[in-house]
Coordinates of C-alpha atoms and ligand atoms in Angstrom, one line a residue:
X16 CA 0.7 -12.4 32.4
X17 CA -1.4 -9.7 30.9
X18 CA -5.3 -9.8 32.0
X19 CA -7.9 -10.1 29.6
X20 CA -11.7 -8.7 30.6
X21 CA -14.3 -8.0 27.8
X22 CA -15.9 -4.3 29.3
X23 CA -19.8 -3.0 28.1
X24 CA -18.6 0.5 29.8
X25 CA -18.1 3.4 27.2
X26 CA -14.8 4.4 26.0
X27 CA -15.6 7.6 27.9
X28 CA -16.5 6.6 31.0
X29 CA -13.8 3.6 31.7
X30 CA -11.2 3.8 34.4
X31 CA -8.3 2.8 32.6
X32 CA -4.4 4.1 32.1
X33 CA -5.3 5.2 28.2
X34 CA -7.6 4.2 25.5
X35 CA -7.0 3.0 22.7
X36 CA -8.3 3.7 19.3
X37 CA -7.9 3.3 15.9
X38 CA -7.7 5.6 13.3
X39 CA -7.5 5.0 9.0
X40 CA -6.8 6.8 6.0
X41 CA -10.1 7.3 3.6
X42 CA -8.0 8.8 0.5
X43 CA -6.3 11.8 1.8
X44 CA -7.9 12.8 4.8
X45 CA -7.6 10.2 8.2
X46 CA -10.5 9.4 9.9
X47 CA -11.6 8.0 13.1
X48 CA -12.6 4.5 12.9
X49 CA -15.6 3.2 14.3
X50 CA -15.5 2.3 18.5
X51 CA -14.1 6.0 19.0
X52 CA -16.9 8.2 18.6
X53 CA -17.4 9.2 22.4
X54 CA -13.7 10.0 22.2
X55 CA -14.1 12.2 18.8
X56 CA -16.9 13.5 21.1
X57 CA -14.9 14.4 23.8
X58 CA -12.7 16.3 21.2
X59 CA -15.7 18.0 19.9
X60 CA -15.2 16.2 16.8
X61 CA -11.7 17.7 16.1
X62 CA -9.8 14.2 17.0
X63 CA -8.7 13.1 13.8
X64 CA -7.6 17.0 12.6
X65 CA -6.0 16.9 16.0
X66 CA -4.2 13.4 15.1
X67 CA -3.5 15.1 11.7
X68 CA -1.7 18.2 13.1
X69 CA 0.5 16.2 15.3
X70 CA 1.5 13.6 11.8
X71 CA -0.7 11.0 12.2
X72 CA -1.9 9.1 8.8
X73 CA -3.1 6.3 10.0
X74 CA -0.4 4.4 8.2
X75 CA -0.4 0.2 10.0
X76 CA 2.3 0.0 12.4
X77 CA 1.9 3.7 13.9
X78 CA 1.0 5.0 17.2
X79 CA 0.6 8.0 18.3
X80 CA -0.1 9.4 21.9
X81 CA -2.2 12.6 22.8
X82 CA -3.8 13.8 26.4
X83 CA -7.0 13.0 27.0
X84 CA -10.2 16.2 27.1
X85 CA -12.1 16.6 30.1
X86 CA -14.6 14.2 29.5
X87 CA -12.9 11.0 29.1
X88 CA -11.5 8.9 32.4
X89 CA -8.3 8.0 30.9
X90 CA -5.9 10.4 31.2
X91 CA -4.1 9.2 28.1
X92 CA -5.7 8.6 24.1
X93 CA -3.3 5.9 22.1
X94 CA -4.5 6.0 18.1
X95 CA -3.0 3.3 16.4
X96 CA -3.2 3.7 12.3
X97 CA -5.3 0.7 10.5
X98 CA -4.0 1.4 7.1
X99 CA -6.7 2.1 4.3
X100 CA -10.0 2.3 5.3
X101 CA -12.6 -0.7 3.9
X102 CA -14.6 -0.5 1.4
X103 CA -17.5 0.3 1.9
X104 CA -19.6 -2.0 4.6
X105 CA -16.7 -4.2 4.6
X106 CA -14.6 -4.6 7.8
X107 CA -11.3 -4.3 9.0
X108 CA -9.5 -7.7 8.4
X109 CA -8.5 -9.5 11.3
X110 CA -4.9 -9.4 10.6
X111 CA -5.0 -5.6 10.7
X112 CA -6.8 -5.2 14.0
X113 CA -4.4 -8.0 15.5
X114 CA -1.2 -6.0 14.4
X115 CA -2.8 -2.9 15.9
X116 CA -4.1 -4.4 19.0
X117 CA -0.2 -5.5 19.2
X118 CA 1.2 -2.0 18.6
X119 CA -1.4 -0.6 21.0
X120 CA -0.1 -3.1 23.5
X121 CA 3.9 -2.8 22.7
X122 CA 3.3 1.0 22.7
X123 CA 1.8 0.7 26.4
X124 CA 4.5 -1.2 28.3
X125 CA 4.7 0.0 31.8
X126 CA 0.9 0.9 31.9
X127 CA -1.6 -0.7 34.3
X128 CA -4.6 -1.0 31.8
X129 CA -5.6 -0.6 29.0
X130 CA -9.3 0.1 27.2
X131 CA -9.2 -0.6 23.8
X132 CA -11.7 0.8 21.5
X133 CA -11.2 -0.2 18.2
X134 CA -13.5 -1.6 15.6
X135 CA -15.7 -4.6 16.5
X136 CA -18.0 -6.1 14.0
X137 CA -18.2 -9.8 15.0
X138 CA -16.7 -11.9 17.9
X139 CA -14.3 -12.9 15.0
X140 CA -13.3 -8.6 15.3
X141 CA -13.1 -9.4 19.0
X142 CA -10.7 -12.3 18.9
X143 CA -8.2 -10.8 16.8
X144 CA -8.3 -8.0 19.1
X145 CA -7.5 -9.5 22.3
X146 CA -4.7 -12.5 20.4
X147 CA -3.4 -8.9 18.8
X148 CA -3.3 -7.4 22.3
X149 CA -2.1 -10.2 24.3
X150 CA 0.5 -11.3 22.0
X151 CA 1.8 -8.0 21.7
X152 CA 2.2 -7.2 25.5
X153 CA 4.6 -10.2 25.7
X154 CA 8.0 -9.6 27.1
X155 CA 11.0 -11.7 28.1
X156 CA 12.5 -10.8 31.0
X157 CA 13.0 -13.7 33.4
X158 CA 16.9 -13.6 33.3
X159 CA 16.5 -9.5 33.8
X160 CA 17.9 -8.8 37.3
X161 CA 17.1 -5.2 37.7
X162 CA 13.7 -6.4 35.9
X163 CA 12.1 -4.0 39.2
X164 CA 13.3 -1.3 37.0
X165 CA 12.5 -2.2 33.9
X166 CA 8.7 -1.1 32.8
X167 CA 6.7 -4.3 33.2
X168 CA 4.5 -5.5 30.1
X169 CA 0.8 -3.7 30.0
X170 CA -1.5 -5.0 33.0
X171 CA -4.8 -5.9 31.5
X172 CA -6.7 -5.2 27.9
X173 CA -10.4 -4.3 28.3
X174 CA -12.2 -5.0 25.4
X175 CA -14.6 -2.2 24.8
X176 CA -17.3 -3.1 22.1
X177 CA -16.9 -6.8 22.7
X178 CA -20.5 -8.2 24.5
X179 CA -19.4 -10.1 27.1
X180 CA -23.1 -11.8 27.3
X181 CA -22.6 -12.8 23.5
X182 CA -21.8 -16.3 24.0
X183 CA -19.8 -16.3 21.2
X184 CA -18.2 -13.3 22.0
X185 CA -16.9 -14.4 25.0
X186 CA -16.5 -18.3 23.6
X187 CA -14.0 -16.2 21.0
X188 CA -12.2 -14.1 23.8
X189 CA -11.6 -17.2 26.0
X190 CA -10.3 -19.1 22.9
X191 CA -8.3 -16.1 22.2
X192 CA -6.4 -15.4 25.5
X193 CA -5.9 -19.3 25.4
X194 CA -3.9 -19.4 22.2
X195 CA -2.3 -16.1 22.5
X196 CA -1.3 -17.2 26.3
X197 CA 0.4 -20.9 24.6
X198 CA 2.0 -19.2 22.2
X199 CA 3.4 -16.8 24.8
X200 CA 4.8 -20.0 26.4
X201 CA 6.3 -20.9 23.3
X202 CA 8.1 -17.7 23.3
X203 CA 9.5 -18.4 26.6
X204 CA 10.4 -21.4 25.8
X205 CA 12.4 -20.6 22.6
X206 CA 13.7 -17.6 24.1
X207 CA 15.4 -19.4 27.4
X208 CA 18.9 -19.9 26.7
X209 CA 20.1 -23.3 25.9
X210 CA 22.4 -23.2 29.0
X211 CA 19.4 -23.5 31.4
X212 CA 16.6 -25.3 28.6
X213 CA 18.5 -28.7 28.4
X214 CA 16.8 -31.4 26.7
X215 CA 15.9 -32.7 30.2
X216 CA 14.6 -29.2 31.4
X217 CA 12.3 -29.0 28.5
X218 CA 11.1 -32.8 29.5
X219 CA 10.4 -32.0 32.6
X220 CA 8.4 -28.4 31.5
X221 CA 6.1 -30.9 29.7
X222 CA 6.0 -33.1 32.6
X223 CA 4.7 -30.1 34.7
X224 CA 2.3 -28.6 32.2
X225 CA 0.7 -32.3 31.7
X226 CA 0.4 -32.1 35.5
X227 CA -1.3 -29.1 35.0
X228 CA -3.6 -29.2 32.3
X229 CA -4.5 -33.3 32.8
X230 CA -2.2 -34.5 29.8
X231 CA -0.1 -38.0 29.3
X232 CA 3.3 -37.6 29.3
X233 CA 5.9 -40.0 29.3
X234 CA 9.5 -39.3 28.4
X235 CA 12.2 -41.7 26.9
X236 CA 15.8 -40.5 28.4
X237 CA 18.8 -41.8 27.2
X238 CA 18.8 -45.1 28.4
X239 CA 15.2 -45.7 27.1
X240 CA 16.1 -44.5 23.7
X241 CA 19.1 -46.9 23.3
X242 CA 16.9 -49.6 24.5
X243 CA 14.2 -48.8 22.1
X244 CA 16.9 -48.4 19.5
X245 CA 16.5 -44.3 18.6
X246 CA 19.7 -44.2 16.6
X247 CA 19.2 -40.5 15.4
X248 CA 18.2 -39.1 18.3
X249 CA 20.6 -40.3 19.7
X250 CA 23.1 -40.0 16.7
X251 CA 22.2 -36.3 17.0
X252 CA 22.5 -36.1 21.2
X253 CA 25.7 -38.1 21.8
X254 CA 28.1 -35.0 21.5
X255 CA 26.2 -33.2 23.9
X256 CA 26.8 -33.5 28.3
X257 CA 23.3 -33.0 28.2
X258 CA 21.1 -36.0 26.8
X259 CA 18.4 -36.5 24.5
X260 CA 14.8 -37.3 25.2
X261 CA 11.7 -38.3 23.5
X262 CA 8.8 -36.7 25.2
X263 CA 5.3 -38.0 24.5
X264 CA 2.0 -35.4 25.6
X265 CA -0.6 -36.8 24.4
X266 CA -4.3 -35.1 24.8
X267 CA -7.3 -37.3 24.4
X268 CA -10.9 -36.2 24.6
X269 CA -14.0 -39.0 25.3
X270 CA -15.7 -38.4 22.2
X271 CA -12.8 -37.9 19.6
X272 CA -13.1 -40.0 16.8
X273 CA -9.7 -38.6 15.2
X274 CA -6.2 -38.4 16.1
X275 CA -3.8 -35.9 15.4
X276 CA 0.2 -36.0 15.7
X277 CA 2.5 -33.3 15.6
X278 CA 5.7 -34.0 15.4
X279 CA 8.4 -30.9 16.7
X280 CA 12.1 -30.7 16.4
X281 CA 13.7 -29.9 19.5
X282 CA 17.3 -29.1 19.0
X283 CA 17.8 -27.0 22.5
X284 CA 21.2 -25.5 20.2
X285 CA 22.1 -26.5 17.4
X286 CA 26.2 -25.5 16.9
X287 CA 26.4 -28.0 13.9
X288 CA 27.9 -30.5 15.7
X289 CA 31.5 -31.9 14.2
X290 CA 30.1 -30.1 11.1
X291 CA 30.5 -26.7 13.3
X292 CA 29.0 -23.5 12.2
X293 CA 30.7 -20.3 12.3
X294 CA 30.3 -17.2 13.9
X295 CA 27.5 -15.9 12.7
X296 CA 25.3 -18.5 12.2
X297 CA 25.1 -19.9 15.7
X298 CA 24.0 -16.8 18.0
X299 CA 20.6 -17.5 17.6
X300 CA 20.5 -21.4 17.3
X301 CA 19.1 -21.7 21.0
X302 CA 15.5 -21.1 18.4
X303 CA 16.2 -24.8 16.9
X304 CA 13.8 -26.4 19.1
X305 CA 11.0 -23.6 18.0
X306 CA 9.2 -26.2 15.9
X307 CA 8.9 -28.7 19.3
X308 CA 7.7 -25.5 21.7
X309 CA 4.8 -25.2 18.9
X310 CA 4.0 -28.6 18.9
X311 CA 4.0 -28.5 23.1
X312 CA 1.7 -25.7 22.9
X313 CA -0.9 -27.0 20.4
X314 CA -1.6 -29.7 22.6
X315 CA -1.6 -27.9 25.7
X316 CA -3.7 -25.1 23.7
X317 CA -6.4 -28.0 22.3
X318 CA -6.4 -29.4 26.4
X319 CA -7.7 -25.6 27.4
X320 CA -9.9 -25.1 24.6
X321 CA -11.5 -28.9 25.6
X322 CA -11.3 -29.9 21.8
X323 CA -13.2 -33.5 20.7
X324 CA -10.0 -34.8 19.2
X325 CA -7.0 -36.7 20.2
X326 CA -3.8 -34.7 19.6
X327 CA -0.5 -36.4 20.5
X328 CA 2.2 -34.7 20.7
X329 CA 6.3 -35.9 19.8
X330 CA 9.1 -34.0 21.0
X331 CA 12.5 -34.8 19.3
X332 CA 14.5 -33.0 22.1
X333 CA 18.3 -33.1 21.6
X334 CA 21.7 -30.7 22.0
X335 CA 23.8 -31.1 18.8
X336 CA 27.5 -30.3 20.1
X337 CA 31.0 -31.0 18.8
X338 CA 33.0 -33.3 21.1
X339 CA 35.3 -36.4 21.4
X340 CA 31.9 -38.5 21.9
X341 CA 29.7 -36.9 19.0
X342 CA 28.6 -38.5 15.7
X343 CA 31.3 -37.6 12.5
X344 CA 30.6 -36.9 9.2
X345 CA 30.7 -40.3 8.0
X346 CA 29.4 -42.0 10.5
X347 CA 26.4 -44.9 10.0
X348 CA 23.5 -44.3 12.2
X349 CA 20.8 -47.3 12.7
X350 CA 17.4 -45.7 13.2
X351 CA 14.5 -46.4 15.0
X352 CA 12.9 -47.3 12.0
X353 CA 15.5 -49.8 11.1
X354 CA 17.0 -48.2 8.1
X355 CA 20.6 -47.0 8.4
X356 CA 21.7 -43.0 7.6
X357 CA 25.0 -41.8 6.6
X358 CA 25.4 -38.9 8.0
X359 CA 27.6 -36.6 5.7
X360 CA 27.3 -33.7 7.7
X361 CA 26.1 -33.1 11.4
X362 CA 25.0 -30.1 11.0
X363 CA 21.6 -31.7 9.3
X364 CA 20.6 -32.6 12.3
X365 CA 16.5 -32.2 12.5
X366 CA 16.1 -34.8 9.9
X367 CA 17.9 -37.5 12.1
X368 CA 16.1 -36.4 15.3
X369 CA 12.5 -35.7 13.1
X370 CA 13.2 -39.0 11.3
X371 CA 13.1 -41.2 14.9
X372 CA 9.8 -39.4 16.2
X373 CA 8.0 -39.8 12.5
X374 CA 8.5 -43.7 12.7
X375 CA 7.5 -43.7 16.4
X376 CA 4.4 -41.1 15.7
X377 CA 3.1 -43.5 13.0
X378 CA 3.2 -46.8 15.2
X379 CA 0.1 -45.1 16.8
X380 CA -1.2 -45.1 13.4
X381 CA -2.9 -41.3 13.4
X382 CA -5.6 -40.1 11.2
X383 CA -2.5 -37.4 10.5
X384 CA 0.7 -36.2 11.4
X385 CA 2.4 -32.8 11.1
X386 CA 5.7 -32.1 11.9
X387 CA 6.9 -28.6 12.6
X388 CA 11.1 -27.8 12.2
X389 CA 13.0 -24.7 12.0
X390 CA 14.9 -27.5 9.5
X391 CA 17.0 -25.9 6.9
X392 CA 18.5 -22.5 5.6
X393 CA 17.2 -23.1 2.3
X394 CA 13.9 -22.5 3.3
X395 CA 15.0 -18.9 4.3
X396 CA 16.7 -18.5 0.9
X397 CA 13.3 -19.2 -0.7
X398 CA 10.6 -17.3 1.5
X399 CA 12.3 -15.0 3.9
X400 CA 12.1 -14.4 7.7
X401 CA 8.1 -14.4 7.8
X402 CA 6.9 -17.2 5.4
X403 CA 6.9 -20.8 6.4
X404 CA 7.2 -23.6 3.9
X405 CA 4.4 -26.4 3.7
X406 CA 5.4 -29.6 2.1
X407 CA 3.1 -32.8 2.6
X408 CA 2.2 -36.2 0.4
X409 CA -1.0 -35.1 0.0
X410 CA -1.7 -31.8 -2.1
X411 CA -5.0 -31.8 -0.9
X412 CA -3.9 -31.4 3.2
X413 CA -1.3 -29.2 1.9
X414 CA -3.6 -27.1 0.8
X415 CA -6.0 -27.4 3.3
X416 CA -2.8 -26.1 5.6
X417 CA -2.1 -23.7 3.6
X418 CA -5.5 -22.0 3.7
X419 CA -5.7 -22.7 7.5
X420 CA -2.4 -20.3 8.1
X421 CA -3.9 -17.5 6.2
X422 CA -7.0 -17.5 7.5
X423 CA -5.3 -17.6 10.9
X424 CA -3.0 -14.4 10.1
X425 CA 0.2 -16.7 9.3
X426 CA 2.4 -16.3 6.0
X427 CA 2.9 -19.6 4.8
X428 CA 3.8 -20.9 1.2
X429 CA 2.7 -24.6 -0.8
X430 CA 6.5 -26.0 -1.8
X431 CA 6.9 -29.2 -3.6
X432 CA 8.4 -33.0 -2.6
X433 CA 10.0 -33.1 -6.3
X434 CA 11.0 -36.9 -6.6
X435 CA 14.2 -36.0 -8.8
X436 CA 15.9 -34.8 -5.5
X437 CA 16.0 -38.0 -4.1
X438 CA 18.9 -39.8 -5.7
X439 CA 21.2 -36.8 -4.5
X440 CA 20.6 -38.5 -1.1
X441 CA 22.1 -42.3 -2.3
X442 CA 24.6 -43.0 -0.3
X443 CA 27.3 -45.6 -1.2
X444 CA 27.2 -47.2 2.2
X445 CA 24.1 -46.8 4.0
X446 CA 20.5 -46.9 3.1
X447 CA 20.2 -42.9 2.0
X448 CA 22.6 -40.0 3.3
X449 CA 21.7 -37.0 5.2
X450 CA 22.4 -34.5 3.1
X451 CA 21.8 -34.4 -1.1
X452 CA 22.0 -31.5 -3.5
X453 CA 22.2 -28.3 -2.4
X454 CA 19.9 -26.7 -4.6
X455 CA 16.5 -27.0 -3.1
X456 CA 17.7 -28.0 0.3
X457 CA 14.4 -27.5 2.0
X458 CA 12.8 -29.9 -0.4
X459 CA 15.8 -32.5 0.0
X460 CA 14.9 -32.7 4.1
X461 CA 11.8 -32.4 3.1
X462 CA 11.9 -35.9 0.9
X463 CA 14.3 -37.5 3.7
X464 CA 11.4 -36.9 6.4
X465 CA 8.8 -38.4 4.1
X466 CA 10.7 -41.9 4.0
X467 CA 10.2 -42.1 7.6
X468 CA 6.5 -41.5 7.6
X469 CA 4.4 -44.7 8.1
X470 CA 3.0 -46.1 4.6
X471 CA -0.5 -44.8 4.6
X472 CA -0.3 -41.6 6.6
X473 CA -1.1 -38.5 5.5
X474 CA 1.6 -36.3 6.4
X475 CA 2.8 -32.6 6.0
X476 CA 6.0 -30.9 7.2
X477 CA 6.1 -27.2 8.2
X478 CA 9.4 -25.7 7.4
X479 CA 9.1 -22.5 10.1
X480 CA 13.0 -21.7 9.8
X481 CA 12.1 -18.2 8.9
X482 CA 9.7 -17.3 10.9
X483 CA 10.3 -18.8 14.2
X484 CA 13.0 -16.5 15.7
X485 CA 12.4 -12.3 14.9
X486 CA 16.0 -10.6 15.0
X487 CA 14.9 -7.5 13.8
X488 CA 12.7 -4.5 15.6
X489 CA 9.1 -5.6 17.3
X490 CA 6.7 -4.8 14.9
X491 CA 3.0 -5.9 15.3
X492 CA 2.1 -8.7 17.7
X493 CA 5.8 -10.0 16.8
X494 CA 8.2 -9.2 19.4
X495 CA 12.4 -9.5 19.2
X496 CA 13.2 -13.2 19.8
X497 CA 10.6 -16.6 19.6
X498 CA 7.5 -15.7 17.5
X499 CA 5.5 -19.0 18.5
X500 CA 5.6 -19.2 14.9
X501 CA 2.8 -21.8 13.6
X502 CA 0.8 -22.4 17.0
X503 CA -2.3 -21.0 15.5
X504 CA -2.3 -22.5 12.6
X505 CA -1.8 -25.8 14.2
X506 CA -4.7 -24.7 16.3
X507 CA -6.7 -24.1 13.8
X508 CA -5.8 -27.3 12.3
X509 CA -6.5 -29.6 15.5
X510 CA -10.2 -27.3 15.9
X511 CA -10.9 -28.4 11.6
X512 CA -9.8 -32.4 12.2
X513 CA -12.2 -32.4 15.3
X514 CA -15.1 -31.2 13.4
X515 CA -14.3 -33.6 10.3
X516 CA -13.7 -31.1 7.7
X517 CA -10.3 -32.6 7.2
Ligands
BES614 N1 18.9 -25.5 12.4 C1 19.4 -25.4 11.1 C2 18.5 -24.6 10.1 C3 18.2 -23.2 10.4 C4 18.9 -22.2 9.7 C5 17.3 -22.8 11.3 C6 18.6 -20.9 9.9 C7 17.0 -21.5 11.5 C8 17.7 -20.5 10.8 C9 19.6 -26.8 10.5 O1 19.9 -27.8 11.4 C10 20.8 -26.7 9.6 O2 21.8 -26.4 10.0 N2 20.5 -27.1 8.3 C11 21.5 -27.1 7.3 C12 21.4 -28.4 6.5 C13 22.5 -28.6 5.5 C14 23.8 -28.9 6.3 C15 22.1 -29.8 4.6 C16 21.4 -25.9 6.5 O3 20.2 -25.5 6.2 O4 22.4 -25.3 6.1
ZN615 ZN1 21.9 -27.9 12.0
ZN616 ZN1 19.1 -27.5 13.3

């Protein structure tokens, strides 16, 4: 795990593997951002033509590495471009200087430390910085063998610039490293292949991180779900040699006077069951339980930060496999809540699992529940691989969720519940189908999950399909693989419903 240490020493005079600083464009010319000037100094003011020379432009996403002058103790100068520069007395957003941080930190795998000297306004500047920086060291490498030869992810980010006997400077860098280091678990998590992360292995990760962190957990195996009558988790799990579970982490704090529930589908693979997917759609379903590591993480996340709210958590863990045992297409499931599904195709799994833990969730009668899902394609038809949908029965909380993930530095999008949808899911034999129309598919789970939602609950429903799994090249803080796609804003949320602004 990468260290985190907030430094008052100056850019020129810390020990550290390189420094890193940023640099902008201000209309043609690129210029050193503030943080850097004892490094311009050490280049007798030439840095940036120096940059320049060697094709620098201070464009986001680049990095570009120079030896360091006599005159500064690192031996190495990383600049990493921060796009346009501000107008005037305005700073750099937070989203840019957590992307660079996260280049800065991709860039300098194999390093020991880092100093990173880039522009700090506020501990707000500071944060961003060290989530960038964290976030971006991460790298999966547990099922690397000759990992001893592989460069290991950067050692430990000093914070130059950050005051570490600012209160809130340091309150925002422990919040920070918390988060980021959650979300890294969620990455691991998502990223562990569905061979070794079992349903049960994921139950007992929660078991040992509510060990850990002083959390309730108590897990529902197969037996206890058939008792209790969980007919689409179970529905969903029966294919499978490896068997559902319901897992239950609940974090309570003394003086709460609100409770939070966050529901996460936990499909350790999703092949489509009966309903099999081809090739091509199944290499990277191991990232179906994405929405249930978030929701794992959140309240581990709200234990560390110590927040004054209750935030339960309901993991919907099951493996959806083809097999002489598993549900058909056609098949009547009883669920939990007591209403019956037909399930018209098995590869709409989430909703059945989702549908189970919603009904359970809102026994407990929460001030709110979110439920997070990597649930349907659709939802990557509509808003691409870095947008999440929001759908909820309140436009207000939708809203309020909404702004949440952009203030956080998550793309998110508003998408309606539009009531028309729903007779597409009549079904001729059971209570309501699990599939409807096509069209809109991402608003059709969307309506099914709201029918399981206790009457009187506000409720929204993250659709992170897109986001949750990165196939493409790093780029950022976002690495290959699980993103930990909606922790922060989930975060953020629990943080907002503790101080009663929601
Ligand atoms: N896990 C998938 C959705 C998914 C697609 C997640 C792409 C991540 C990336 C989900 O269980 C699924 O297969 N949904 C079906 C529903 C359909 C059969 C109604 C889909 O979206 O095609
Ligand atoms: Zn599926
Ligand atoms: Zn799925």
């Amino acid at each position: 795990m990468t260290a985190l240490t907030l430094s008052t020493a100056g850019a020129a005079t810390l020990r550290a593997d390189a420094l890193v600083i940023g640099v902008v464009k201000s209309g043609k010319t690129l210029v050193v951002a503030p943080g850097a000037e004892a490094v311009d100094k050490a280049f007798d003011g030439r840095l940036a033509a120096v940059l320049e020379t060697l094709g620098a432009s201070g464009a986001e996403g680049e990095a570009t590495k120079l030896p360091a002058p006599a005159g500064l103790k690192a031996p190495v100068v990383l600049a990493v471009g921060l796009g346009s520069a501000p107008e005037d007395g305005a700073s750099y957003g937070a989203e840019t200087l957590r992307r660079a941080a996260g280049v800065a930190a991709r860039t300098l795998t194999g390093s020991k430390k880092a100093a990173f000297a880039l522009p700090i306004d506020d501990a707000e500047d500071a944060a961003a910085i060290a989530e960038g920086a964290l976030l971006g060291a991460y790298a999966f490498t547990t099922y690397q063998e000759n990992g001893k030869d592989a460069k290991k992810p950067l050692g430990e980010v000093a914070l130059l610039g950050a005051k570490p006997r600012d209160k809130a400077h340091k309150a925002a860098a422990e919040r920070a490293q918390a988060v980021a280091e959650e979300i890294n678990r969620a990455r691991d998590l998502i990223n562990m292949p569905p061979n070794d992360l079992t349903p049960a292995a994921f139950a007992a990760a929660a078991q040992a991180a509510g060990k850990e962190h002083g959390l309730k957990v108590q897990v529902l195996d197969e037996k206890a779900l058939a008792k209790g009558g969980f007919g689409g988790i179970l529905g969903v799990g029966v294919g499978s040699q490896n068997p559902p579970r319901l897992v239950r982490i609940g974090y309570t704090h003394p003086k709460a006077e609100k409770t939070l529930a966050l529901v996460g589908k936990g499909i350790t693979y999703d092949s489509g069951g009966i309903s099999l997917k081809p090739a091509g759609h199944n290499e990277t379903m191991k990232c179906d339980m994405s929405g249930a590591a978030a929701v794992f993480s959140t309240v581990v996340a709200a234990a560390r930060l110590g927040l004054e709210v209750n935030v339960t958590g309901w993991l919907a863990l099951a493996e959806n496999m083809p097999s002489g045992s598993a549900t058909r297409p056609g098949d009547v499931l009883r669920m939990y809540s007591g209403k019956t599904v037909e399930v018209l195709n098995t590869d709409a799994e989430g909703r059945l699992v989702l549908a189970d833990a919603l009904t359970r969730a809102s026994e407990e009668h929460p001030d709110a529940i979110v439920d997070v899902a990597t649930l349907t394609g659709a939802m990557v038809l509509a808003l691409g691989n870095r947008t999440f949908g929001i759908m909820a029965n309140d436009d207000d909380y939708r809203s309020a969720i909404h702004e949440i993930a952009e203030e956080v530095g998550e793309a998110s999008w508003p998408m309606p519940l539009p009531a028309d949808l729903r007779k597409g899911m009549d079904s001729p034999t059971a209570d309501i189908a699990n599939m409807g129309e096509r069209m809109g598919g991402g608003l059709v789970a969307g309506l099914f999950l709201q029918e399981f939602v206790g009457e009187g609950i506000t409720w929204a429903h993250l659709d992170i399909a897109g986001p949750a799994f990165h196939e493409g090249a790093p780029y950022g803080y976002t690495p290959k693989g699980g993103t930990g796609s909606s922790v922060r804003t989930l975060v953020r949320l629990a943080e907002l419903t503790a101080a009663g602004e929601l």
